[in-house]
C-alpha cells in the first residue's frame, strides 16, 4: 500500500554511444572512413561487455571488449599483476575507468581500467566458439552461441538496418505496413507444399476433442492475396513477415521458414512502371549504404567486418592493398546503382542464351525451350552478361500463377513471341552471382477474366469468393512484388548461404531450438 | 535480345501527398490542428481513389474521394449533367482536374473535375459495406472489405505508425530488431496450449513419408527464450513478431494469432531500472502523439476518425462541444504521460484491494488470497484507483514461469510478504479500463540456480541445454518484457476488441481467408 514513484532512469551508455560521443565533429583530414576522435577525453566511464581477446604481459594486459551494439571493440588496458584474473575470452565484465587517446594501432581511444568485475566466467577449454574461424556447419549447430562471433553479430545488425532503410523508403512513399496473417485457409501459390497445423499432437485419435478450426489451416506461403484486400482501400501496402514452405530443398537459398518483403500498389496498369518502383526501392537502400546516408555508415562498418571474417583476415588491407577494402566489400553494391537495370523479355532472354551457348557450347548449356523455366545458372549468366541486375519480363502464362495479368494484345511483341504462346505481365529480377532476387506482376483485376481463369484451372471458386469480391466492388489495376528477405541479406552481406543470415535456421530435418 | 533501359519513374502523388503539398508553410493563425492551405492553387492534378459519398444536384455533383493514404478525403466537384455516371459509392475512379480553394465547409481545397474515368464499378445494392455504421461482427465476417471503412483504414494506419515510433525508440537506444523463429521445438511458457505443425494433412497414415522434422514442432508462444541468446551478444534486442496460442478464450483481448513486442536488455540487475525502461518507451510513443512529434500529427487525425466512427457521428464537436474533440480522443493518452507510473508490490496491491473491498463490499469483490492471480476486474480497479498506469511487482514465484529471478534477500520486503512465500523480480503493467498491457521480469542468470529450478519443476533438462549454455559462458544479469501488440493498438485507438485492430483475426473456430 506504499506505492513508490521514482524518476525515470534512462538506459546506460553502450559502447556504440560511448565511441560515437567521443567522435569529434571537426571535419576529418583523413581520407579513410574512420572518424577522428577528440583527444584525451578523461571522464570516468563504465563499460559492460564480453572479452573478445586477451594479450597479457607481465605488468599489463590488453583486452578487446564488445557489447555487440557496434562492430567496434573497446581496447581495455589493465595495469598491474593479476588484474586480468577471470577475464578470459567469452567472459562478461563490468569495467570502470577512463577513456584515453590510444597510442596503439587499430583504435582511437582505449579504456584505462581502474576497476574490473567479472560478471560471468567462461571456461576457455569448453567454450565452443573461442576459435577465430569455425566451419559454418559448426556455427549453425550452435546458433545460440553463433551470435557471439563478430561475423554473425554484424550480420544481425545489418539485417536490422536494412529492414529499417526499406521501412523508411516505403513510408516516404505512403505505403502502409500490414501484418498479414500466418495462419490461413488459402494456399496462394497452389503449390501444395504447405505446413498444416493441428492444435494437439494426435489429431486423429478417436478421443480427441473438436478441432480448433473447422477446416484445414496452413502456414502462409505468401502474403500477396492477403495484401491485395487492404490495397483496395489503402492504395499502397507492404509487409515484411514470415512465410513457410514444406519443400525439401537443401540449397543455400532455401529455408522452410523465411521472411518475405512483399508490396502491392494500386492504380498501376503498366509493367514498366512497376519495374521502376522496384528498381527505385532497391537503389535507394543500396545507395544509402554507398553514400553513407541514413544507416549507411554503420552498415559499411559491419559489411567490412563480415568481409574480413569471410576472408579470414584481421585486416582486409593485407590482401587487397591499402585503402581498397571498402571498395572491394561494396563492389556488388555498386553494380546495382551504377546504371539502369536491364529490361528484357523472357523470349529475348532465351534468344540471348541461345547465342551465348552457340559461342561457347562447351561452357554454357543450351537454353530452355520456350515455355520452360530458366535455371539458376542461366539466370546468373544473364545478370553476368549485362554486368548488373536484369528484369526478365513476360514469362509464358503456363509458368506463372493464376492471378497474373495477361500481356495485352496492344503490346507489340516480337514476332516470335506472339507465335509461341500467351505471356503474362510479370518479372523476375536477377542479380549477378545470385540469380532471382525478386519477382512480381500486374494482377488480373477484371472480374470476368479472373473468374474464368479460376474455373479454367479447376480451382475451387468458392474458396476465392473474397478474392473475387475485390474485383467486384471498385476494382483497380494493381501490381506487386516480393523479395526473399533472407536472400536479400545474404546478397548484401556476401554471406552466400541463407542459413547464415537468419537467427535460427529451419530446413528439412532441422528445427533445433 | 533488345533490352530496353529507361529512366526511373517514381510513384505518382497520393491524396496524402497532394493535400500536404497544398499546405502553406506560413504559421497558422488558427488554434485548431488544421493547417492553413495556400489559396487557389490551380495546377492540373490527377486523383485516383474510391468514392465514399455522392451528393448529386441537377447540374453539379459533389463526391468524397479517398485513396486511403490519409483519413482526409478530397471533395471532387463535377459540373454539368451526367458527369457523375457510374461514380457510385465504392467505385474506383481516376479524376483529372484542378485543385481550388473550397468555399464549402469541411475542406480547404476541392478538386474541380475536368475528366472522370470509372475504373471499377460498384453495385450499390450488393455492396456489403455501403452503410455508415455496421455491427462489428458483420465487418469481421467481411474482413476483406472492412479495410474500406474509414474506421478500419484509420486503425491500419495507426497500427503502422505506432510500430514505426516504437522501432525508432528502440533504434535510438541501440536495440537490434531480431527475427525470432515461428517454428520451434521449445514451449517457452510450458503451457501446453500450442499449435503443432505437420507437413501433410494426414500424418498418421501408414503410407505417409518420413516427417519433415524429426521431432514435434510447434508455433512459438513467445520469442523470449529465442531473444535471450542474441542478447548475450548484442546486449539489447527486441522483436515485433507473431505468436500463437491454441487457447479457446473468446474474450475481446485474446486471439489465436497475435503480434507481440518483446525486448531483452543485458547488464540489467535492477527491477526498478527495468520498469523505467518500459515506462520511458511507453511515454515516448504516447508523448509523440500528444506533442505531434514524429508521426504524431497523422496519428491524431486518424485517432479522431476512429473516435468519430465509434461515436457514430460525423463531427465530434456536435457531441462534445466545439474544440473539445481532440482533448476527448486523447484523454486516455494523457493519463499515461501526466505523471510517473505507480509502482506497487503484489502484496501491497492485495492489501489495497482488501481495503477498497472493505469500503465498498457491495461493488468491489474480495481480493484474491496471497498466492492467487489478480483478476482483470481487480487489475482495472487498481489502475482506476491510481488514475493511471500501475506496475504491480514481485508476484509469488508459483504464479510465474521458471526463468524469473527470485527476489533477493537483500531487498527489504514488507513483513507480511516475507512470511507468505517467495516472490520473483517481475512486473505486470496495468492500464486504466484495460488491465494488463505488458509484463516482464529479470531473468535467472545464474547457472546453478537455473539448473536447480528446471530440475525442481520436472522439466526436461536436455531440452534446455542451449538455454543453460547462455548462463554457462559469459552470463550477464538481464531482463525483458513483452507487450501484446494488438492490445496496445486496441488501447491507443479505443477500439476495445483486438479482433478489430488486426487485418485478419483468428480465434477458436475462426480462420477465414
GROMACS .gro file of C-alpha atoms in nm, chain A residues 1-17 48-50 52 66-69 90-94 119-123 126-128 142-145 147-149 152-154 156-157 159-161 163-164 166-171 173-186 192-201 203-204 210-215 217-219 225-236 238-242 244-248 256-257 259 265-270 272-273 275-277 279-280 283 295 298 339-345 347-349 351-352 355 386 414 445 465-467 469-477 485-486 502-504 506-513, chain B residues 1-17 48-50 52 66-69 90-94 119-123 126-128 142-145 147-149 152-154 156-157 159-161 163-164 166-171 173-186 192-201 203-204 210-215 217-219 225-236 238-242 244-248 256-257 259 265-270 272-273 275-277 279-280 283 295 298 339-345 347-349 351-352 355 386 414 445 465-467 469-477 485-486 502-504 506-513:
model
  356
    1UNK     CA    1   0.000   0.000   0.000
    2UNK     CA    2   0.306   0.225  -0.019
    3UNK     CA    3   0.345   0.269  -0.393
    4UNK     CA    4   0.682   0.411  -0.483
    5UNK     CA    5   0.719   0.661  -0.762
    6UNK     CA    6   1.063   0.741  -0.897
    7UNK     CA    7   1.229   0.948  -1.163
    8UNK     CA    8   1.285   0.783  -1.498
    9UNK     CA    9   1.632   0.646  -1.540
   10UNK     CA   10   1.733   0.607  -1.900
   11UNK     CA   11   1.935   0.320  -2.037
   12UNK     CA   12   2.309   0.343  -1.965
   13UNK     CA   13   2.552   0.420  -2.249
   14UNK     CA   14   2.651   0.139  -2.484
   15UNK     CA   15   2.993   0.100  -2.645
   16UNK     CA   16   2.837   0.235  -2.963
   17UNK     CA   17   2.715   0.551  -2.792
   48UNK     CA   18   2.986  -0.358  -1.994
   49UNK     CA   19   3.092  -0.619  -2.244
   50UNK     CA   20   3.229  -0.957  -2.336
   52UNK     CA   21   3.692  -1.097  -2.728
   66UNK     CA   22   3.249  -0.585  -2.721
   67UNK     CA   23   2.890  -0.531  -2.620
   68UNK     CA   24   2.762  -0.606  -2.969
   69UNK     CA   25   2.594  -0.268  -3.024
   90UNK     CA   26   3.389  -1.509  -2.365
   91UNK     CA   27   3.362  -1.384  -2.007
   92UNK     CA   28   3.139  -1.087  -1.933
   93UNK     CA   29   3.265  -0.796  -1.728
   94UNK     CA   30   3.186  -0.455  -1.594
  119UNK     CA   31   3.003  -1.094  -1.413
  120UNK     CA   32   3.000  -1.430  -1.592
  121UNK     CA   33   3.303  -1.651  -1.630
  122UNK     CA   34   3.375  -1.857  -1.939
  123UNK     CA   35   3.568  -2.182  -1.942
  126UNK     CA   36   3.488  -2.581  -2.308
  127UNK     CA   37   3.367  -2.268  -2.492
  128UNK     CA   38   3.257  -2.386  -2.838
  142UNK     CA   39   2.549  -2.370  -3.215
  143UNK     CA   40   2.312  -2.099  -3.334
  144UNK     CA   41   2.253  -1.984  -2.975
  145UNK     CA   42   2.624  -1.903  -2.938
  147UNK     CA   43   2.561  -1.451  -3.228
  148UNK     CA   44   2.886  -1.403  -3.032
  149UNK     CA   45   3.106  -1.424  -3.339
  152UNK     CA   46   2.702  -1.319  -3.703
  153UNK     CA   47   2.672  -1.015  -3.476
  154UNK     CA   48   2.749  -0.793  -3.776
  156UNK     CA   49   2.227  -0.936  -3.734
  157UNK     CA   50   2.294  -0.561  -3.719
  159UNK     CA   51   1.972  -0.737  -4.124
  160UNK     CA   52   1.815  -0.491  -3.881
  161UNK     CA   53   1.950  -0.177  -4.050
  163UNK     CA   54   1.490  -0.351  -4.279
  164UNK     CA   55   1.479  -0.002  -4.129
  166UNK     CA   56   1.335  -0.033  -4.652
  167UNK     CA   57   1.067   0.063  -4.399
  168UNK     CA   58   1.174   0.427  -4.435
  169UNK     CA   59   1.158   0.410  -4.812
  170UNK     CA   60   0.809   0.260  -4.808
  171UNK     CA   61   0.690   0.516  -4.554
  173UNK     CA   62   0.605   0.679  -5.047
  174UNK     CA   63   0.289   0.645  -4.835
  175UNK     CA   64   0.290   0.265  -4.810
  176UNK     CA   65   0.122   0.116  -4.503
  177UNK     CA   66   0.289  -0.184  -4.341
  178UNK     CA   67   0.028  -0.455  -4.284
  179UNK     CA   68   0.057  -0.756  -4.052
  180UNK     CA   69  -0.067  -1.023  -4.292
  181UNK     CA   70  -0.170  -1.350  -4.128
  182UNK     CA   71   0.046  -1.658  -4.079
  183UNK     CA   72  -0.245  -1.899  -4.031
  184UNK     CA   73  -0.456  -1.923  -4.342
  185UNK     CA   74  -0.719  -2.132  -4.514
  186UNK     CA   75  -0.581  -2.027  -4.855
  192UNK     CA   76   0.067  -2.795  -5.203
  193UNK     CA   77   0.399  -2.784  -5.017
  194UNK     CA   78   0.249  -2.629  -4.710
  195UNK     CA   79   0.269  -2.694  -4.340
  196UNK     CA   80  -0.067  -2.776  -4.185
  197UNK     CA   81  -0.143  -2.706  -3.822
  198UNK     CA   82  -0.317  -2.913  -3.559
  199UNK     CA   83  -0.394  -2.794  -3.209
  200UNK     CA   84  -0.284  -3.115  -3.044
  201UNK     CA   85  -0.021  -3.371  -3.138
  203UNK     CA   86  -0.543  -3.519  -3.429
  204UNK     CA   87  -0.681  -3.850  -3.545
  210UNK     CA   88  -1.338  -3.097  -3.161
  211UNK     CA   89  -1.068  -2.941  -3.379
  212UNK     CA   90  -0.970  -2.583  -3.305
  213UNK     CA   91  -1.063  -2.468  -3.655
  214UNK     CA   92  -1.348  -2.616  -3.860
  215UNK     CA   93  -1.132  -2.661  -4.173
  217UNK     CA   94  -0.539  -2.440  -4.169
  218UNK     CA   95  -0.195  -2.391  -4.323
  219UNK     CA   96   0.102  -2.167  -4.265
  225UNK     CA   97  -0.356  -1.233  -5.165
  226UNK     CA   98  -0.393  -1.104  -4.810
  227UNK     CA   99  -0.219  -0.780  -4.909
  228UNK     CA  100  -0.441  -0.723  -5.210
  229UNK     CA  101  -0.750  -0.668  -4.994
  230UNK     CA  102  -0.614  -0.372  -4.792
  231UNK     CA  103  -0.451  -0.239  -5.109
  232UNK     CA  104  -0.807  -0.190  -5.235
  233UNK     CA  105  -0.856   0.059  -4.952
  234UNK     CA  106  -0.511   0.200  -4.864
  235UNK     CA  107  -0.365   0.204  -5.221
  236UNK     CA  108  -0.012   0.106  -5.117
  238UNK     CA  109   0.358  -0.396  -4.789
  239UNK     CA  110   0.470  -0.647  -4.533
  240UNK     CA  111   0.793  -0.790  -4.403
  241UNK     CA  112   0.671  -1.109  -4.241
  242UNK     CA  113   0.734  -1.483  -4.220
  244UNK     CA  114   0.673  -2.109  -4.491
  245UNK     CA  115   0.732  -2.385  -4.743
  246UNK     CA  116   0.746  -2.756  -4.665
  247UNK     CA  117   0.989  -2.805  -4.954
  248UNK     CA  118   1.274  -3.048  -4.904
  256UNK     CA  119   1.142  -2.378  -4.455
  257UNK     CA  120   1.073  -2.059  -4.261
  259UNK     CA  121   1.093  -1.366  -4.421
  265UNK     CA  122   0.044  -0.092  -5.543
  266UNK     CA  123  -0.298   0.020  -5.663
  267UNK     CA  124  -0.366   0.236  -5.971
  268UNK     CA  125  -0.081   0.061  -6.151
  269UNK     CA  126  -0.156  -0.063  -6.502
  270UNK     CA  127   0.188  -0.055  -6.657
  272UNK     CA  128   0.737  -0.086  -6.682
  273UNK     CA  129   0.604   0.144  -6.409
  275UNK     CA  130   0.962  -0.231  -6.254
  276UNK     CA  131   1.062   0.129  -6.191
  277UNK     CA  132   0.916   0.118  -5.840
  279UNK     CA  133   1.431  -0.051  -5.909
  280UNK     CA  134   1.386   0.274  -5.717
  283UNK     CA  135   1.866   0.159  -5.550
  295UNK     CA  136   2.229   0.391  -4.161
  298UNK     CA  137   2.706   0.177  -3.975
  339UNK     CA  138   2.319   0.226  -6.428
  340UNK     CA  139   1.955   0.146  -6.506
  341UNK     CA  140   1.857  -0.218  -6.456
  342UNK     CA  141   1.840  -0.404  -6.785
  343UNK     CA  142   1.488  -0.495  -6.900
  344UNK     CA  143   1.447  -0.788  -7.132
  345UNK     CA  144   1.156  -1.018  -7.216
  347UNK     CA  145   1.163  -1.461  -7.514
  348UNK     CA  146   1.456  -1.227  -7.580
  349UNK     CA  147   1.641  -1.376  -7.283
  351UNK     CA  148   1.740  -1.587  -7.770
  352UNK     CA  149   2.034  -1.431  -7.589
  355UNK     CA  150   2.355  -1.713  -7.893
  386UNK     CA  151   2.473  -0.736  -6.852
  414UNK     CA  152   0.847  -0.954  -8.116
  445UNK     CA  153  -0.813  -0.700  -6.185
  465UNK     CA  154  -1.504  -1.566  -5.324
  466UNK     CA  155  -1.345  -1.296  -5.112
  467UNK     CA  156  -1.062  -1.253  -5.363
  469UNK     CA  157  -1.505  -0.957  -5.429
  470UNK     CA  158  -1.205  -0.725  -5.460
  471UNK     CA  159  -1.274  -0.721  -5.836
  472UNK     CA  160  -1.648  -0.699  -5.792
  473UNK     CA  161  -1.655  -0.378  -5.590
  474UNK     CA  162  -1.441  -0.085  -5.701
  475UNK     CA  163  -1.164  -0.290  -5.862
  476UNK     CA  164  -0.843  -0.114  -5.963
  477UNK     CA  165  -0.549  -0.208  -6.182
  485UNK     CA  166   1.437  -1.118  -4.728
  486UNK     CA  167   1.699  -1.373  -4.630
  502UNK     CA  168   1.881  -1.582  -4.003
  503UNK     CA  169   1.894  -1.607  -3.625
  504UNK     CA  170   1.766  -1.965  -3.618
  506UNK     CA  171   1.485  -2.412  -4.023
  507UNK     CA  172   1.513  -2.651  -4.316
  508UNK     CA  173   1.417  -3.011  -4.383
  509UNK     CA  174   1.512  -3.218  -4.082
  510UNK     CA  175   1.635  -2.914  -3.888
  511UNK     CA  176   1.433  -2.721  -3.634
  512UNK     CA  177   1.666  -2.702  -3.336
  513UNK     CA  178   1.577  -2.456  -3.059
  514UNK     CA  179   1.774  -0.951  -7.740
  515UNK     CA  180   1.687  -0.582  -7.746
  516UNK     CA  181   1.693  -0.497  -7.379
  517UNK     CA  182   1.525  -0.169  -7.306
  518UNK     CA  183   1.662   0.068  -7.046
  519UNK     CA  184   1.450   0.359  -6.927
  520UNK     CA  185   1.461   0.643  -6.681
  521UNK     CA  186   1.316   0.573  -6.336
  522UNK     CA  187   0.964   0.693  -6.293
  523UNK     CA  188   0.871   0.748  -5.934
  524UNK     CA  189   0.535   0.672  -5.781
  525UNK     CA  190   0.260   0.922  -5.863
  526UNK     CA  191   0.128   1.156  -5.591
  527UNK     CA  192  -0.120   1.020  -5.339
  528UNK     CA  193  -0.404   1.218  -5.186
  529UNK     CA  194  -0.191   1.246  -4.874
  530UNK     CA  195   0.099   1.398  -5.063
  561UNK     CA  196  -0.707   0.816  -5.802
  562UNK     CA  197  -0.948   0.699  -5.536
  563UNK     CA  198  -1.267   0.534  -5.425
  565UNK     CA  199  -1.703   0.748  -5.034
  579UNK     CA  200  -1.037   0.859  -5.066
  580UNK     CA  201  -0.726   0.666  -5.160
  581UNK     CA  202  -0.666   0.552  -4.804
  582UNK     CA  203  -0.322   0.709  -4.769
  603UNK     CA  204  -1.741   0.212  -5.358
  604UNK     CA  205  -1.649   0.266  -5.723
  605UNK     CA  206  -1.289   0.347  -5.813
  606UNK     CA  207  -1.206   0.636  -6.041
  607UNK     CA  208  -0.932   0.839  -6.198
  632UNK     CA  209  -1.204   0.218  -6.329
  633UNK     CA  210  -1.409  -0.028  -6.128
  634UNK     CA  211  -1.782  -0.004  -6.080
  635UNK     CA  212  -1.961  -0.094  -5.759
  636UNK     CA  213  -2.317  -0.221  -5.739
  639UNK     CA  214  -2.498  -0.553  -5.343
  640UNK     CA  215  -2.203  -0.374  -5.179
  641UNK     CA  216  -2.185  -0.511  -4.823
  655UNK     CA  217  -1.617  -0.921  -4.428
  656UNK     CA  218  -1.259  -0.856  -4.322
  657UNK     CA  219  -1.150  -0.831  -4.686
  658UNK     CA  220  -1.385  -0.535  -4.739
  660UNK     CA  221  -1.043  -0.206  -4.481
  661UNK     CA  222  -1.268   0.022  -4.687
  662UNK     CA  223  -1.443   0.169  -4.386
  665UNK     CA  224  -1.056   0.018  -4.021
  666UNK     CA  225  -0.845   0.216  -4.267
  667UNK     CA  226  -0.755   0.457  -3.985
  669UNK     CA  227  -0.445   0.014  -4.005
  670UNK     CA  228  -0.259   0.343  -4.048
  672UNK     CA  229  -0.111   0.031  -3.625
  673UNK     CA  230   0.160   0.104  -3.879
  674UNK     CA  231   0.260   0.442  -3.736
  676UNK     CA  232   0.509   0.034  -3.485
  677UNK     CA  233   0.736   0.285  -3.658
  679UNK     CA  234   0.841   0.205  -3.131
  680UNK     CA  235   1.103   0.092  -3.385
  681UNK     CA  236   1.253   0.441  -3.375
  682UNK     CA  237   1.263   0.445  -2.997
  683UNK     CA  238   1.436   0.109  -2.984
  684UNK     CA  239   1.686   0.211  -3.251
  686UNK     CA  240   1.866   0.317  -2.769
  687UNK     CA  241   2.084   0.076  -2.970
  688UNK     CA  242   1.841  -0.217  -2.969
  689UNK     CA  243   1.867  -0.462  -3.260
  690UNK     CA  244   1.543  -0.598  -3.404
  691UNK     CA  245   1.572  -0.977  -3.435
  692UNK     CA  246   1.352  -1.207  -3.645
  693UNK     CA  247   1.286  -1.472  -3.384
  694UNK     CA  248   1.153  -1.801  -3.520
  695UNK     CA  249   0.787  -1.903  -3.553
  696UNK     CA  250   0.858  -2.277  -3.576
  697UNK     CA  251   1.014  -2.408  -3.259
  698UNK     CA  252   1.087  -2.722  -3.065
  699UNK     CA  253   1.057  -2.530  -2.737
  705UNK     CA  254   0.076  -2.685  -2.350
  706UNK     CA  255  -0.177  -2.478  -2.543
  707UNK     CA  256   0.030  -2.477  -2.857
  708UNK     CA  257  -0.036  -2.539  -3.223
  709UNK     CA  258   0.165  -2.828  -3.364
  710UNK     CA  259   0.260  -2.847  -3.728
  711UNK     CA  260   0.257  -3.134  -3.972
  712UNK     CA  261   0.382  -3.116  -4.329
  713UNK     CA  262   0.088  -3.304  -4.472
  714UNK     CA  263  -0.275  -3.326  -4.364
  716UNK     CA  264   0.043  -3.753  -4.054
  717UNK     CA  265  -0.060  -4.086  -3.905
  723UNK     CA  266   0.919  -3.954  -4.330
  724UNK     CA  267   0.812  -3.648  -4.131
  725UNK     CA  268   0.963  -3.315  -4.231
  726UNK     CA  269   1.118  -3.260  -3.889
  727UNK     CA  270   1.247  -3.541  -3.668
  728UNK     CA  271   1.061  -3.416  -3.358
  730UNK     CA  272   0.744  -2.869  -3.392
  731UNK     CA  273   0.513  -2.602  -3.251
  732UNK     CA  274   0.426  -2.245  -3.333
  738UNK     CA  275   1.396  -1.754  -2.491
  739UNK     CA  276   1.497  -1.704  -2.853
  740UNK     CA  277   1.571  -1.338  -2.782
  741UNK     CA  278   1.786  -1.413  -2.479
  742UNK     CA  279   2.056  -1.582  -2.691
  743UNK     CA  280   2.132  -1.282  -2.917
  744UNK     CA  281   2.100  -1.056  -2.613
  745UNK     CA  282   2.409  -1.234  -2.482
  746UNK     CA  283   2.598  -1.095  -2.781
  747UNK     CA  284   2.420  -0.774  -2.888
  748UNK     CA  285   2.318  -0.652  -2.539
  749UNK     CA  286   1.980  -0.511  -2.642
  751UNK     CA  287   1.367  -0.685  -2.943
  752UNK     CA  288   1.115  -0.824  -3.183
  753UNK     CA  289   0.771  -0.739  -3.311
  754UNK     CA  290   0.658  -1.073  -3.447
  755UNK     CA  291   0.372  -1.324  -3.443
  757UNK     CA  292   0.028  -1.823  -3.125
  758UNK     CA  293  -0.188  -1.980  -2.856
  759UNK     CA  294  -0.437  -2.262  -2.908
  760UNK     CA  295  -0.648  -2.126  -2.622
  761UNK     CA  296  -1.024  -2.136  -2.662
  769UNK     CA  297  -0.506  -1.734  -3.155
  770UNK     CA  298  -0.256  -1.545  -3.369
  772UNK     CA  299   0.176  -0.990  -3.261
  778UNK     CA  300   1.822  -0.596  -2.205
  779UNK     CA  301   2.160  -0.720  -2.085
  780UNK     CA  302   2.357  -0.571  -1.792
  781UNK     CA  303   2.032  -0.514  -1.606
  782UNK     CA  304   2.018  -0.632  -1.246
  783UNK     CA  305   1.763  -0.398  -1.100
  785UNK     CA  306   1.320  -0.068  -1.088
  786UNK     CA  307   1.561   0.002  -1.372
  788UNK     CA  308   1.043  -0.069  -1.511
  789UNK     CA  309   1.193   0.267  -1.600
  790UNK     CA  310   1.289   0.141  -1.946
  792UNK     CA  311   0.787   0.343  -1.879
  793UNK     CA  312   1.023   0.550  -2.092
  796UNK     CA  313   0.576   0.755  -2.263
  808UNK     CA  314   0.407   1.065  -3.673
  811UNK     CA  315  -0.101   1.191  -3.856
  852UNK     CA  316   0.291   1.158  -1.404
  853UNK     CA  317   0.523   0.871  -1.313
  854UNK     CA  318   0.368   0.524  -1.334
  855UNK     CA  319   0.269   0.394  -0.992
  856UNK     CA  320   0.487   0.108  -0.862
  857UNK     CA  321   0.338  -0.126  -0.606
  858UNK     CA  322   0.418  -0.481  -0.500
  860UNK     CA  323   0.138  -0.795  -0.169
  861UNK     CA  324   0.064  -0.425  -0.130
  862UNK     CA  325  -0.181  -0.442  -0.419
  864UNK     CA  326  -0.380  -0.507   0.081
  865UNK     CA  327  -0.511  -0.213  -0.118
  868UNK     CA  328  -0.930  -0.203   0.196
  899UNK     CA  329  -0.427   0.547  -0.918
  927UNK     CA  330   0.723  -0.567   0.395
  958UNK     CA  331   2.113  -1.562  -1.497
  978UNK     CA  332   2.076  -2.728  -2.278
  979UNK     CA  333   2.117  -2.433  -2.512
  980UNK     CA  334   1.933  -2.204  -2.271
  982UNK     CA  335   2.465  -2.254  -2.214
  983UNK     CA  336   2.381  -1.882  -2.210
  984UNK     CA  337   2.446  -1.895  -1.833
  985UNK     CA  338   2.749  -2.120  -1.867
  986UNK     CA  339   2.951  -1.892  -2.093
  987UNK     CA  340   2.976  -1.523  -2.009
  988UNK     CA  341   2.637  -1.493  -1.841
  989UNK     CA  342   2.504  -1.147  -1.762
  990UNK     CA  343   2.222  -1.016  -1.544
  998UNK     CA  344   0.074  -0.558  -2.981
  999UNK     CA  345  -0.292  -0.595  -3.067
 1015UNK     CA  346  -0.580  -0.684  -3.681
 1016UNK     CA  347  -0.617  -0.722  -4.057
 1017UNK     CA  348  -0.745  -1.079  -4.036
 1019UNK     CA  349  -0.803  -1.572  -3.589
 1020UNK     CA  350  -0.970  -1.718  -3.283
 1021UNK     CA  351  -1.123  -2.052  -3.188
 1022UNK     CA  352  -1.337  -2.169  -3.478
 1023UNK     CA  353  -1.242  -1.872  -3.695
 1024UNK     CA  354  -0.970  -1.871  -3.956
 1025UNK     CA  355  -1.145  -1.728  -4.261
 1026UNK     CA  356  -0.928  -1.614  -4.551
   0.00000   0.00000   0.00000
